[in-house]
Short mmCIF file of C-alpha atoms and ligand atoms in Angstrom, two decimals:
data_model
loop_
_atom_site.label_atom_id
_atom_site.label_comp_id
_atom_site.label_asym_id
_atom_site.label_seq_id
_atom_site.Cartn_x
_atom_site.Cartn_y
_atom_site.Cartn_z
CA UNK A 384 -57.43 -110.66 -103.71
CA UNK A 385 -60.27 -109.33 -102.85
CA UNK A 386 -61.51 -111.22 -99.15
CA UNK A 387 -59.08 -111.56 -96.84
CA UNK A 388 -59.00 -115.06 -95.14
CA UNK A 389 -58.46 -114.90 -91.57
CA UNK A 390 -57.62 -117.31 -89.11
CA UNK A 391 -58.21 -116.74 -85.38
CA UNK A 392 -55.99 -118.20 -82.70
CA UNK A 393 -57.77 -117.92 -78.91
CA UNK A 394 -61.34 -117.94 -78.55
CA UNK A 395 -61.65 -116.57 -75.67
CA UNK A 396 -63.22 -113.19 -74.53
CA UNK A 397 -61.04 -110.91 -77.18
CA UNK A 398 -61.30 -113.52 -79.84
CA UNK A 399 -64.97 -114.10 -79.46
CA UNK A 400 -65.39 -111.05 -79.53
CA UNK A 401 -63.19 -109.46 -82.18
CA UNK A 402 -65.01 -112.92 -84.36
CA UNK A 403 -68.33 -111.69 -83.69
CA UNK A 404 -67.88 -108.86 -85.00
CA UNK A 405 -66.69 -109.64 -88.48
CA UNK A 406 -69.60 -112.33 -88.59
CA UNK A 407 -71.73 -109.85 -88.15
CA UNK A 408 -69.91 -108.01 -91.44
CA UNK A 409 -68.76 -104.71 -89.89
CA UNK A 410 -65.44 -105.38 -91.16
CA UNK A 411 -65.43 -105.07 -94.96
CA UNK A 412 -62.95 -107.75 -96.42
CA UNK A 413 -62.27 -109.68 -94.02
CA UNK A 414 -63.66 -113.45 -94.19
CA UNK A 415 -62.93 -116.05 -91.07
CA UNK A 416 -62.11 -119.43 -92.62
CA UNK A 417 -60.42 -121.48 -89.78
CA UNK A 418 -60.72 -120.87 -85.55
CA UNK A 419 -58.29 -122.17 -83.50
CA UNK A 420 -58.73 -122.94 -79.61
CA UNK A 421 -56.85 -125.45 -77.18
CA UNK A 422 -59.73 -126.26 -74.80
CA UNK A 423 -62.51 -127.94 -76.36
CA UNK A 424 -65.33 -125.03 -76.57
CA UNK A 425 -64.19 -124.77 -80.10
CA UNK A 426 -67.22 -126.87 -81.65
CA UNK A 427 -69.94 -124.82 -80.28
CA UNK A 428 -68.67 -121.58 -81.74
CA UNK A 429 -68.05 -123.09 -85.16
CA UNK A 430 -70.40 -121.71 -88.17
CA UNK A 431 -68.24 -123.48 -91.04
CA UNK A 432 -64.73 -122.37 -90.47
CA UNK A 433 -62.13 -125.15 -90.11
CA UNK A 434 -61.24 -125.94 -86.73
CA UNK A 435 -58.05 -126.68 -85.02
CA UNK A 436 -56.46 -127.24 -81.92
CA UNK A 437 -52.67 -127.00 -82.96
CA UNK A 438 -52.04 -123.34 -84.23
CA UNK A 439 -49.33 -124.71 -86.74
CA UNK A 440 -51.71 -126.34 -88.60
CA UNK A 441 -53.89 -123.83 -88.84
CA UNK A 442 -50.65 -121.32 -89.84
CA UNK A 443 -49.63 -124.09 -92.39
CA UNK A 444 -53.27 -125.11 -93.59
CA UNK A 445 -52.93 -122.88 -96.77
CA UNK A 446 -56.48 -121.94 -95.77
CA UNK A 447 -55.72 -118.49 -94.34
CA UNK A 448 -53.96 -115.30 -95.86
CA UNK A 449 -54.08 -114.09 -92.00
CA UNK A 450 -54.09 -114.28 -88.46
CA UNK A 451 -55.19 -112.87 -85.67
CA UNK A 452 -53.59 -113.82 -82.25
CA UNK A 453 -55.91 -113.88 -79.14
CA UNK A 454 -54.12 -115.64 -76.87
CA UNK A 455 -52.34 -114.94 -73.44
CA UNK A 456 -49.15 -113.05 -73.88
CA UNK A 457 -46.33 -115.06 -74.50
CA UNK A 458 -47.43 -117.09 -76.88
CA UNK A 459 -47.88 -113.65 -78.81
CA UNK A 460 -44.17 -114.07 -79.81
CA UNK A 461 -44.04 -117.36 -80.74
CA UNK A 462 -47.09 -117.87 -82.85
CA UNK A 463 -46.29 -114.60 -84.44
CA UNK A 464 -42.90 -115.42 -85.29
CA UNK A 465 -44.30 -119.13 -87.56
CA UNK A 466 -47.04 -117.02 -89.22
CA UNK A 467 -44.70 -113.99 -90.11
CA UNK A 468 -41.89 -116.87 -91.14
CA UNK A 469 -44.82 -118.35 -93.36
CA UNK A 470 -45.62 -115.45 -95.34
CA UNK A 471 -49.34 -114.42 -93.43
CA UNK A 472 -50.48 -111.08 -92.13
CA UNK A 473 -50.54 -110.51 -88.52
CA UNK A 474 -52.74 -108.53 -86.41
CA UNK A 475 -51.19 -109.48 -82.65
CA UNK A 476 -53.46 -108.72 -79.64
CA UNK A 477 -51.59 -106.19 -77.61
CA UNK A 478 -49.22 -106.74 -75.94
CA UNK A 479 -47.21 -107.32 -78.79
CA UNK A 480 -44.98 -109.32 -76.57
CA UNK A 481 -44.58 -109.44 -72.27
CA UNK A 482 -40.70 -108.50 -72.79
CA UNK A 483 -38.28 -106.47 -74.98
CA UNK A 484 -36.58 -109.29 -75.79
CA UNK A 485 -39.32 -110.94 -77.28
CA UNK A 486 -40.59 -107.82 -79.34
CA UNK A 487 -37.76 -107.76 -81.04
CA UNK A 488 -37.56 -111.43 -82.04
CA UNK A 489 -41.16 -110.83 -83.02
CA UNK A 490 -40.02 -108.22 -84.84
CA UNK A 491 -37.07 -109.35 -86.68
CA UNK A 492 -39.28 -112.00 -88.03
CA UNK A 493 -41.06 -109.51 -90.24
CA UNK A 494 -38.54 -109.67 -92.97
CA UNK A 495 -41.18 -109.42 -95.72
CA UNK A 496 -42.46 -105.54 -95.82
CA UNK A 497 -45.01 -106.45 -97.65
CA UNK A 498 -47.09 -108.45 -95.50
CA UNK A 499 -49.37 -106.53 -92.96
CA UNK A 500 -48.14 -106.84 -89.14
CA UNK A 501 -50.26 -104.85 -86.77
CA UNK A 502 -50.92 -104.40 -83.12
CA UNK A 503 -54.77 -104.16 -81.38
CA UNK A 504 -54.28 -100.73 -79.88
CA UNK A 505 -57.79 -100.13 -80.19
CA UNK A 506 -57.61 -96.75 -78.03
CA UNK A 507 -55.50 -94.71 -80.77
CA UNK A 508 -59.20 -95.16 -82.83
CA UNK A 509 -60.43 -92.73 -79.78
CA UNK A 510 -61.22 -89.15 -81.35
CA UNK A 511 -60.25 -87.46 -78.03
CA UNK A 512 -56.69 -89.08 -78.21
CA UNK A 513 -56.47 -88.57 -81.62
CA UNK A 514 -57.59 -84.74 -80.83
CA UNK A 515 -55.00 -84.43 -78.34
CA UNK A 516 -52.06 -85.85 -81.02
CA UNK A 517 -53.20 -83.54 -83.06
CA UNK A 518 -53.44 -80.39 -80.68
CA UNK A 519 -49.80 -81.54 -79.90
CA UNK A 520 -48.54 -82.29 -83.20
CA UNK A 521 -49.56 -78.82 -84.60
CA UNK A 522 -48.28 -77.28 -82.07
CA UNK A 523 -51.11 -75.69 -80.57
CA UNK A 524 -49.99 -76.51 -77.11
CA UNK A 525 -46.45 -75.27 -77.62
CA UNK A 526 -43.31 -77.32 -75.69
CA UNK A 527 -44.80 -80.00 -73.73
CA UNK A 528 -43.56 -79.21 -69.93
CA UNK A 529 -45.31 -81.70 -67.79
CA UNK A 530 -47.32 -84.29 -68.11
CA UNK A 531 -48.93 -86.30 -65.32
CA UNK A 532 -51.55 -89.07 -65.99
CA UNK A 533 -53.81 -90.85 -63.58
CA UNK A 534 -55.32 -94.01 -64.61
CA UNK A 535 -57.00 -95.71 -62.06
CA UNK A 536 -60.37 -96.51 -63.78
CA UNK A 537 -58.92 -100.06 -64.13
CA UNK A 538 -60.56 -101.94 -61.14
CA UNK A 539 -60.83 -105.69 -61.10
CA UNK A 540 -62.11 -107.61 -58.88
CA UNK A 541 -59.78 -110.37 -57.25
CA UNK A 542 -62.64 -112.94 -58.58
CA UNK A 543 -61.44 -111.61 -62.05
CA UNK A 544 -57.98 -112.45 -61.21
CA UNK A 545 -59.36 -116.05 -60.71
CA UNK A 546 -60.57 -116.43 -64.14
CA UNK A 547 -58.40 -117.84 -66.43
CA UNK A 548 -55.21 -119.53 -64.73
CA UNK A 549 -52.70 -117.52 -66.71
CA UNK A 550 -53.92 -113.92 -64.68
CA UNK A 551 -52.01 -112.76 -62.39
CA UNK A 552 -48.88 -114.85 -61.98
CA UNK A 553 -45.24 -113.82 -64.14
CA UNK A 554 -45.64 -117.00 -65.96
CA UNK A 555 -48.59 -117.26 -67.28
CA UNK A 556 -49.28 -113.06 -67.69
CA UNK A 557 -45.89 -111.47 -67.33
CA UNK A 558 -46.67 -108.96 -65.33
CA UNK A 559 -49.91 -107.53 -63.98
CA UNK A 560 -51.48 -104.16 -64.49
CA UNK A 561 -49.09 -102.93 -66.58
CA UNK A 562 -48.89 -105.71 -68.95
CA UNK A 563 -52.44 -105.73 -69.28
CA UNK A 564 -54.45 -103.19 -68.84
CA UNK A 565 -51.78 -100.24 -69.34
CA UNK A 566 -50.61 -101.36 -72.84
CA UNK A 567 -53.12 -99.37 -73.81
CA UNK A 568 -51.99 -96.17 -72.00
CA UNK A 569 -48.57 -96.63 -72.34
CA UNK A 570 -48.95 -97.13 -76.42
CA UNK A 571 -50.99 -93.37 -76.07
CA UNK A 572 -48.51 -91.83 -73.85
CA UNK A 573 -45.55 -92.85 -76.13
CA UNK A 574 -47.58 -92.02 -79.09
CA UNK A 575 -48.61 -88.55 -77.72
CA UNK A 576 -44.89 -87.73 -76.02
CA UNK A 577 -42.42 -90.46 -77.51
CA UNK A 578 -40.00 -91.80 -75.49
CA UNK A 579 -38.39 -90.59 -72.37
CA UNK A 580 -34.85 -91.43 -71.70
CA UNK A 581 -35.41 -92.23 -68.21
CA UNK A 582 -37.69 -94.46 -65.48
CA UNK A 583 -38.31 -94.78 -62.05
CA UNK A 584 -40.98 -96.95 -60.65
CA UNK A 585 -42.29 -97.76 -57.91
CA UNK A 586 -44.59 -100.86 -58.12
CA UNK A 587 -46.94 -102.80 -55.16
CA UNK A 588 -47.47 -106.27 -55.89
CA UNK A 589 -49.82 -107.86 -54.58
CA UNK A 590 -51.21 -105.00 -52.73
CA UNK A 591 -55.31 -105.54 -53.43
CA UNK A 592 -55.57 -108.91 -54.96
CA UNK A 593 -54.00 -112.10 -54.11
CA UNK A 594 -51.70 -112.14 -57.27
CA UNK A 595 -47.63 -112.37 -57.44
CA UNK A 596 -47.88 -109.24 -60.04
CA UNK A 597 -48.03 -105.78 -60.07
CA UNK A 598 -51.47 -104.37 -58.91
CA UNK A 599 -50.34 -100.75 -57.89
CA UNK A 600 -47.78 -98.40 -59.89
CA UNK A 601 -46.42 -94.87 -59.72
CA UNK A 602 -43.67 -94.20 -62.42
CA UNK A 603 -42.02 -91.33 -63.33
CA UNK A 604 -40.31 -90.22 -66.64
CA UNK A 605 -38.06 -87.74 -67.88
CA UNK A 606 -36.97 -86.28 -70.88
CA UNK A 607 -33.87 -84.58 -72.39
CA UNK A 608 -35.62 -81.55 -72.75
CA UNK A 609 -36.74 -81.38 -68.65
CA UNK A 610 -40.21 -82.64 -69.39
CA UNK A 611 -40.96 -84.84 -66.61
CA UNK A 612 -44.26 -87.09 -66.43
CA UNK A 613 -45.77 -89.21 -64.20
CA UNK A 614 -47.57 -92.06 -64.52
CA UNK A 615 -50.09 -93.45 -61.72
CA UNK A 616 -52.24 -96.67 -62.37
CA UNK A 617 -53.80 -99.36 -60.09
CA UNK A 618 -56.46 -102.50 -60.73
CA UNK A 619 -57.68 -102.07 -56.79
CA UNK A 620 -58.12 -98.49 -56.45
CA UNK A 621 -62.52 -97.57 -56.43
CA UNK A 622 -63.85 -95.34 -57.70
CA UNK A 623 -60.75 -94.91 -59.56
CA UNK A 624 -60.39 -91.96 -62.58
CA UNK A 625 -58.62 -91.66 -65.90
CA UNK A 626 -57.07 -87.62 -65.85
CA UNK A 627 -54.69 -86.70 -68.62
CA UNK A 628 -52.83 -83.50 -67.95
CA UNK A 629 -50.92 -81.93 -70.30
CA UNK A 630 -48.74 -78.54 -69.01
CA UNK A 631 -47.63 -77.15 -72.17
CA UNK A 632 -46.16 -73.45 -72.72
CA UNK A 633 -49.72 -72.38 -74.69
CA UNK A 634 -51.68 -74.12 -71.63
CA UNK A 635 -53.48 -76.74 -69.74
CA UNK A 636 -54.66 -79.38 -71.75
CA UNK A 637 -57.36 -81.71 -69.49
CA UNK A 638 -58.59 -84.85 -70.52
CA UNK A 639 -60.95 -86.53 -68.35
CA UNK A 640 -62.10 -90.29 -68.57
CA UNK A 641 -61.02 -90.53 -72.51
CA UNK A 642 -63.90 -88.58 -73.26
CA UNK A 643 -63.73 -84.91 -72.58
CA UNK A 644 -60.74 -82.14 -73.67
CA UNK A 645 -60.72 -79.37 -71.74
CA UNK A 646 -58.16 -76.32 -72.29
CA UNK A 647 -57.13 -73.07 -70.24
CA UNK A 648 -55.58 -71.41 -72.90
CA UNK A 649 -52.55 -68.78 -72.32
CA UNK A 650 -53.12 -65.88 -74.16
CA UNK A 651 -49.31 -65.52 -74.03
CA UNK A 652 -46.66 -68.65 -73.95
CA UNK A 653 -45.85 -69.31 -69.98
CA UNK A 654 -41.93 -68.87 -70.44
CA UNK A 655 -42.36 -65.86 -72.60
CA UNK A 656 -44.61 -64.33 -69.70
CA UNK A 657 -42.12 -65.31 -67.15
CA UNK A 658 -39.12 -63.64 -68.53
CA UNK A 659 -40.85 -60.23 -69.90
CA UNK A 660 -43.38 -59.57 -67.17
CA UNK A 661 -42.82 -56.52 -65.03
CA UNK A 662 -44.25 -57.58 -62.34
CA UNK A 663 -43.55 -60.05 -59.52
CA UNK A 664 -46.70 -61.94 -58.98
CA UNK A 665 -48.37 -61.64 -62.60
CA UNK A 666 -49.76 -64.64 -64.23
CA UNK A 667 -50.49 -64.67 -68.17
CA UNK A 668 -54.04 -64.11 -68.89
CA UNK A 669 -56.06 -67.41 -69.65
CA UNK A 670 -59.41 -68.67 -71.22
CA UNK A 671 -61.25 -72.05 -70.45
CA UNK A 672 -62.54 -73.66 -73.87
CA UNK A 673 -63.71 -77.14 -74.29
CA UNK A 674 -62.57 -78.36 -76.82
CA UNK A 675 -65.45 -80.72 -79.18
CA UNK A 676 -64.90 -84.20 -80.15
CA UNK A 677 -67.41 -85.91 -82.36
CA UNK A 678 -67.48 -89.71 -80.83
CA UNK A 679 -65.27 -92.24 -79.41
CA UNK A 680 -63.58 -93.92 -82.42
CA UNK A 681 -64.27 -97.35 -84.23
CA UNK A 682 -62.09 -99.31 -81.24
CA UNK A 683 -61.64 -102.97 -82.11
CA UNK A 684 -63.23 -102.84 -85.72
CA UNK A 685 -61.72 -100.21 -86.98
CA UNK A 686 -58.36 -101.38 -86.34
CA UNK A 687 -59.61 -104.73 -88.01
CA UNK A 688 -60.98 -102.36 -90.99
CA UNK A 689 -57.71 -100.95 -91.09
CA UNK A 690 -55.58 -104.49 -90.85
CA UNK A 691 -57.80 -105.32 -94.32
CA UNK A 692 -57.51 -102.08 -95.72
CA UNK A 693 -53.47 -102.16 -95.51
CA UNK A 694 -53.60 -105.66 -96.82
CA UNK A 695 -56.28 -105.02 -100.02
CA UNK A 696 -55.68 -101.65 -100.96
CA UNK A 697 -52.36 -100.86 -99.27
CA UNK A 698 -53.88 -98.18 -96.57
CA UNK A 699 -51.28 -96.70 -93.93
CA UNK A 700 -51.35 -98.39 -90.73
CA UNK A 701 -52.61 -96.64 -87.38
CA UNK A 702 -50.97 -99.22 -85.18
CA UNK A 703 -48.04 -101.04 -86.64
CA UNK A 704 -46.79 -103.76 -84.59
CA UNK A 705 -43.13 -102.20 -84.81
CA UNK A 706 -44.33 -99.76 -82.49
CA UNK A 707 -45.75 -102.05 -80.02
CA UNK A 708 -42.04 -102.58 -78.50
CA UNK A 709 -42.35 -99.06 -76.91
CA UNK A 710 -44.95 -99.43 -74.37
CA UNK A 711 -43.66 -103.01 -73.42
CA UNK A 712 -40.22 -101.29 -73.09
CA UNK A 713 -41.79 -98.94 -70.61
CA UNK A 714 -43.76 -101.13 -68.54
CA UNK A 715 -40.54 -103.30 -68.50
CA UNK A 716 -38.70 -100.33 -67.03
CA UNK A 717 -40.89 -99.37 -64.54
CA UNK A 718 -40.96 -103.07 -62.92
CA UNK A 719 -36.99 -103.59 -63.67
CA UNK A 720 -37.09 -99.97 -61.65
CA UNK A 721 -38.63 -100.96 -58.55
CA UNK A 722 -37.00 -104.28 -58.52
CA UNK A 723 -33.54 -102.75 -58.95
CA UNK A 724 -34.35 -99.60 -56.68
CA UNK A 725 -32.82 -97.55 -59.28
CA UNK A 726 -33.09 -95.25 -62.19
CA UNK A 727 -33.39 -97.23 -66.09
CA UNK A 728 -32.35 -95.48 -68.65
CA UNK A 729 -33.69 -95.88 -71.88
CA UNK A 730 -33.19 -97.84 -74.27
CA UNK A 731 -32.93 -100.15 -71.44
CA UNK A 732 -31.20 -103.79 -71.64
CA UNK A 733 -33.62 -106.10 -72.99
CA UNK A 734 -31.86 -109.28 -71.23
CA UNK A 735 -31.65 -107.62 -68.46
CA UNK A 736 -34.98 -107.72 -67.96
CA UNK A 737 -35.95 -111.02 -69.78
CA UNK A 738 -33.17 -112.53 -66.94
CA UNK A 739 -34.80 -111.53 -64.23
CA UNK A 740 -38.58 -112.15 -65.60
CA UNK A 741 -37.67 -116.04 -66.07
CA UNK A 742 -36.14 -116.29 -62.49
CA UNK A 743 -39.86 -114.78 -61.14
CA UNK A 744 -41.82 -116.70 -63.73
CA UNK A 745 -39.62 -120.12 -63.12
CA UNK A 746 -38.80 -120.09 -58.82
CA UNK A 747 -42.38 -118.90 -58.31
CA UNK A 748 -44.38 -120.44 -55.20
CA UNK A 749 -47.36 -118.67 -55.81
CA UNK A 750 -50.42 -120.57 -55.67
CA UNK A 751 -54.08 -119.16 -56.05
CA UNK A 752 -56.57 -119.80 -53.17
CA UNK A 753 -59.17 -122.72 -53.41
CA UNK A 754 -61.82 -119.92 -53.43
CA UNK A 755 -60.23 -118.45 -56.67
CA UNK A 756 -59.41 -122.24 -58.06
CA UNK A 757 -63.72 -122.14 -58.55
CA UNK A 758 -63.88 -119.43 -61.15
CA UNK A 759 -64.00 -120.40 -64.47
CA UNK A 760 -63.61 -118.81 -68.13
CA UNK A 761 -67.41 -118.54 -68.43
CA UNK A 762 -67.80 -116.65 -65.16
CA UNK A 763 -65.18 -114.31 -66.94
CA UNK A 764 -66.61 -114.05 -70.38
CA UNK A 765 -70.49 -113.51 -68.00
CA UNK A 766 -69.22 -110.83 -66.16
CA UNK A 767 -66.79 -109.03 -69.52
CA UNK A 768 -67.60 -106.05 -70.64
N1 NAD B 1811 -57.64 -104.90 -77.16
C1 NAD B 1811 -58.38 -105.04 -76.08
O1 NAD B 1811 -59.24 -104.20 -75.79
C2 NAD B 1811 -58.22 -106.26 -75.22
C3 NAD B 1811 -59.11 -106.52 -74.16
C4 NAD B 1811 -58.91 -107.69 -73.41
C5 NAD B 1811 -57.85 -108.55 -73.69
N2 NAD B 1811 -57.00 -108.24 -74.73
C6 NAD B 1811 -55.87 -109.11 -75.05
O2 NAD B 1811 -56.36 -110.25 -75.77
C7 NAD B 1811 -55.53 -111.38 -75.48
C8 NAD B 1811 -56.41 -112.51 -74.96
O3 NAD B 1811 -57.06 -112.06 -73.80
P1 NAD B 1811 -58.46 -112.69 -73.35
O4 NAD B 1811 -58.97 -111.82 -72.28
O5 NAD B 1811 -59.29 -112.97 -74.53
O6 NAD B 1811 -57.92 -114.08 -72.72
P2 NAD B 1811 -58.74 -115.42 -72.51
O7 NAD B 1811 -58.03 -116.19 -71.47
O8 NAD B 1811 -60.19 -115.13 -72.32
O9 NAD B 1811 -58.60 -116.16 -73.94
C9 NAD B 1811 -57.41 -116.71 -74.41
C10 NAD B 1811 -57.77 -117.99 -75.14
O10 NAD B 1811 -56.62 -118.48 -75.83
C11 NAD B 1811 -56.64 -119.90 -75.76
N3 NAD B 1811 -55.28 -120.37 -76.03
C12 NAD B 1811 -54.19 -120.22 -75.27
N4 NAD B 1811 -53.09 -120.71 -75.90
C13 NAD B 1811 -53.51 -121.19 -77.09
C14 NAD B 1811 -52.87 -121.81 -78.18
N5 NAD B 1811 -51.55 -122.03 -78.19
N6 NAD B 1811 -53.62 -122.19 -79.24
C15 NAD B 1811 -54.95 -121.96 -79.26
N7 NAD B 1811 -55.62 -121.36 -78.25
C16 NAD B 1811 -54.92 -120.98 -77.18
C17 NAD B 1811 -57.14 -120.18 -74.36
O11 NAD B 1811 -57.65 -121.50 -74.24
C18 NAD B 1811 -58.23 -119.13 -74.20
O12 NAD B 1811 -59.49 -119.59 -74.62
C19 NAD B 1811 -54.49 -110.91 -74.49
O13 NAD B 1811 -53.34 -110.51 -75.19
C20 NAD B 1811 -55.14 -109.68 -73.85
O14 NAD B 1811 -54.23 -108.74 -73.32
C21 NAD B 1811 -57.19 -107.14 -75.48
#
């Protein structure tokens, strides 16, 4: 095989997009045969693919060697689960899944090794966050000791919670600001740190849009090893920011709005310092250095590159779907956190969670205004960026 024959299910903003940008061929080996939508825009998009409005058919059509899955969450699971079951590559929008539960159905359907199954976490493409893994991962930094990330860059309007019925609400989202915008974050953070073993959270819902879902969080993690972490995030706070900081026993590691590294260097490691100085209120000399980083990464088409690469000529993976149960896991235990007023500790129950996400999804009597009932898809896809 040489062209990889894709299939994409949900034409809306993601799928348009990720669709024009193979037509426009920056993704070598990777051909779109058949489109998929269930509202009927689908004819106006069409340039010669095969159309359908059932996904099975398209999964079944014997047209495509792969899919890619653009729709709202929790149809991630299902329609991933047929097409891994019927022997196709999968590239799943994040998130992988809205529950733990579901990620690993998802994933327990990917018996076959040797077909592809890959995430969209676009933001691991980004040279500063791949910088930073590095810096960590040679150990440059030393022992992470804190980490605290703000990432309130994420405003939305509440008209942008009227677009597109499914925002907002437990059933049709699963969650709000966490599910997704911060699947992006929460993929880096578990990339960059791994896994705590414990969450708190402490989540506002509701508090700056008229949605039943989480619009305001502050979690904090801990690890084993005393690293603690905290992790701050909103979709109503303006002008929000996006600060990284890393407290490490080498230094201060800064990243500010994805784009810029900054590092205050100890010339000596902190808890070295602490226990051999000779002097009560000594600090360990320091230098400021920013650290270079060519550009932002390849985003969406590189991961697509990458999806055909693994499939024609067996490249390594930089976001394999397996992984994409850890940051639903921790958005999971930050909301089962504040709703149980307690500590989770991790690995956390996945029915647990998936129990209590039905009962909020299924007794729900939230209803959006008339005002928001107005906005439509293509006021959405206008105003997407
Ligand atoms: N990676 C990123 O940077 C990024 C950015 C935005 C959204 N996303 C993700 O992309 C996914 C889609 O988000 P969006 O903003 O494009 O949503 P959207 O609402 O604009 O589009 C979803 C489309 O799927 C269609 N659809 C729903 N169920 C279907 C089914 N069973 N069969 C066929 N079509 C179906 C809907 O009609 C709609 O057109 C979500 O998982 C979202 O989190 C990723």
């Amino acid at each position: 095989m040489d062209t990889v024959r894709l299939g994409i299910v949900g034409l809306g903003n993601m799928g348009k997009a990720h669709l024009a940008n193979i037509r426009a061929g920056k993704v070598e080996g990777l051909r779109v045969t058949c489109l998929c939508e269930s509202v009927g825009t689908l004819p106006k998009l069409l340039e010669g693919e095969s159309a359908y409005t059932d996904v099975n058919a398209m999964i079944h059509s014997g047209k495509i060697d792969a899919i890619l899955i653009c729709t709202p969450h929790y149809s991630h699971t299902s329609i991933g689960i047929e097409a891994l079951k019927t022997g196709l590559h999968v590239l799943v929008e994040k998130p992988i899944s809205v529950h733990k539960a579901d990620c690993e159905r998802l994933i327990a359907a990917h018996t076959d090794k040797k077909k592809i199954f890959a995430a969209m976490f676009n933001m691991r493409t980004n040279a500063v966050f791949k910088k930073v893994k590095d810096l960590i991962d040679s150990g440059e930094l030393g022992e992470v000791r804190r980490v605290h990330w703000e990432v309130t860059n994420w405003f939305r309007t509440n008209y942008y919670y009227a677009t597109g019925g499914w925002r907002g609400t437990w059933k049709g989202e699963g969650g709000g600001v966490l599910m997704n915008q911060c699947p992006h974050n929460l993929d880096l953070f578990q990339w960059l740190f791994g896994m705590p073993q414990r969450v708190r959270g402490f989540c506002q819902f509701g508090r700056f849009h008229e949605i039943e879902v989480e619009d305001d969080v502050t979690a904090v993690f801990q690890y084993d090893n005393g690293t603690t972490a905290t992790f701050v995030t909103s979709t109503g706070e303006a002008p929000g920011r996006n600060v990284l900081e890393i407290s490490a026993e080498k230094g201060r590691l800064t990243v500010k709005d994805g784009t810029h590294i900054h590092f205050q260097r100890n010339r000596q490691p902190m808890s070295e310092f602490c226990m051999t100085a000779e002097a009560a209120f000594a600090m360990p000399e320091s230098w400021h250095m920013d650290i270079p980083v060519d550009n932002s990464g390849g985003q969406h088409v590189e991961i697509l590159q990458n999806f055909a690469g693994a499939i024609l000529k067996g490249e390594k993976l930089l976001s394999p779907a397996e992984e994409g149960i850890r940051s639903v896991e921790l958005a999971n235990a930050i909301l089962l956190s504040t709703w149980k007023d307690a500590t989770i500790e991790l690995p956390m129950a996945a029915s647990d969670y998936e129990t209590i996400l039905k009962d909020k999804s299924e007794n729900s009597t939230f209803q959006k205004t008339k005002v928001a009932a107005k906005a439509t898809s293509d006021d959405f896809a206008k105003s997407f960026r």
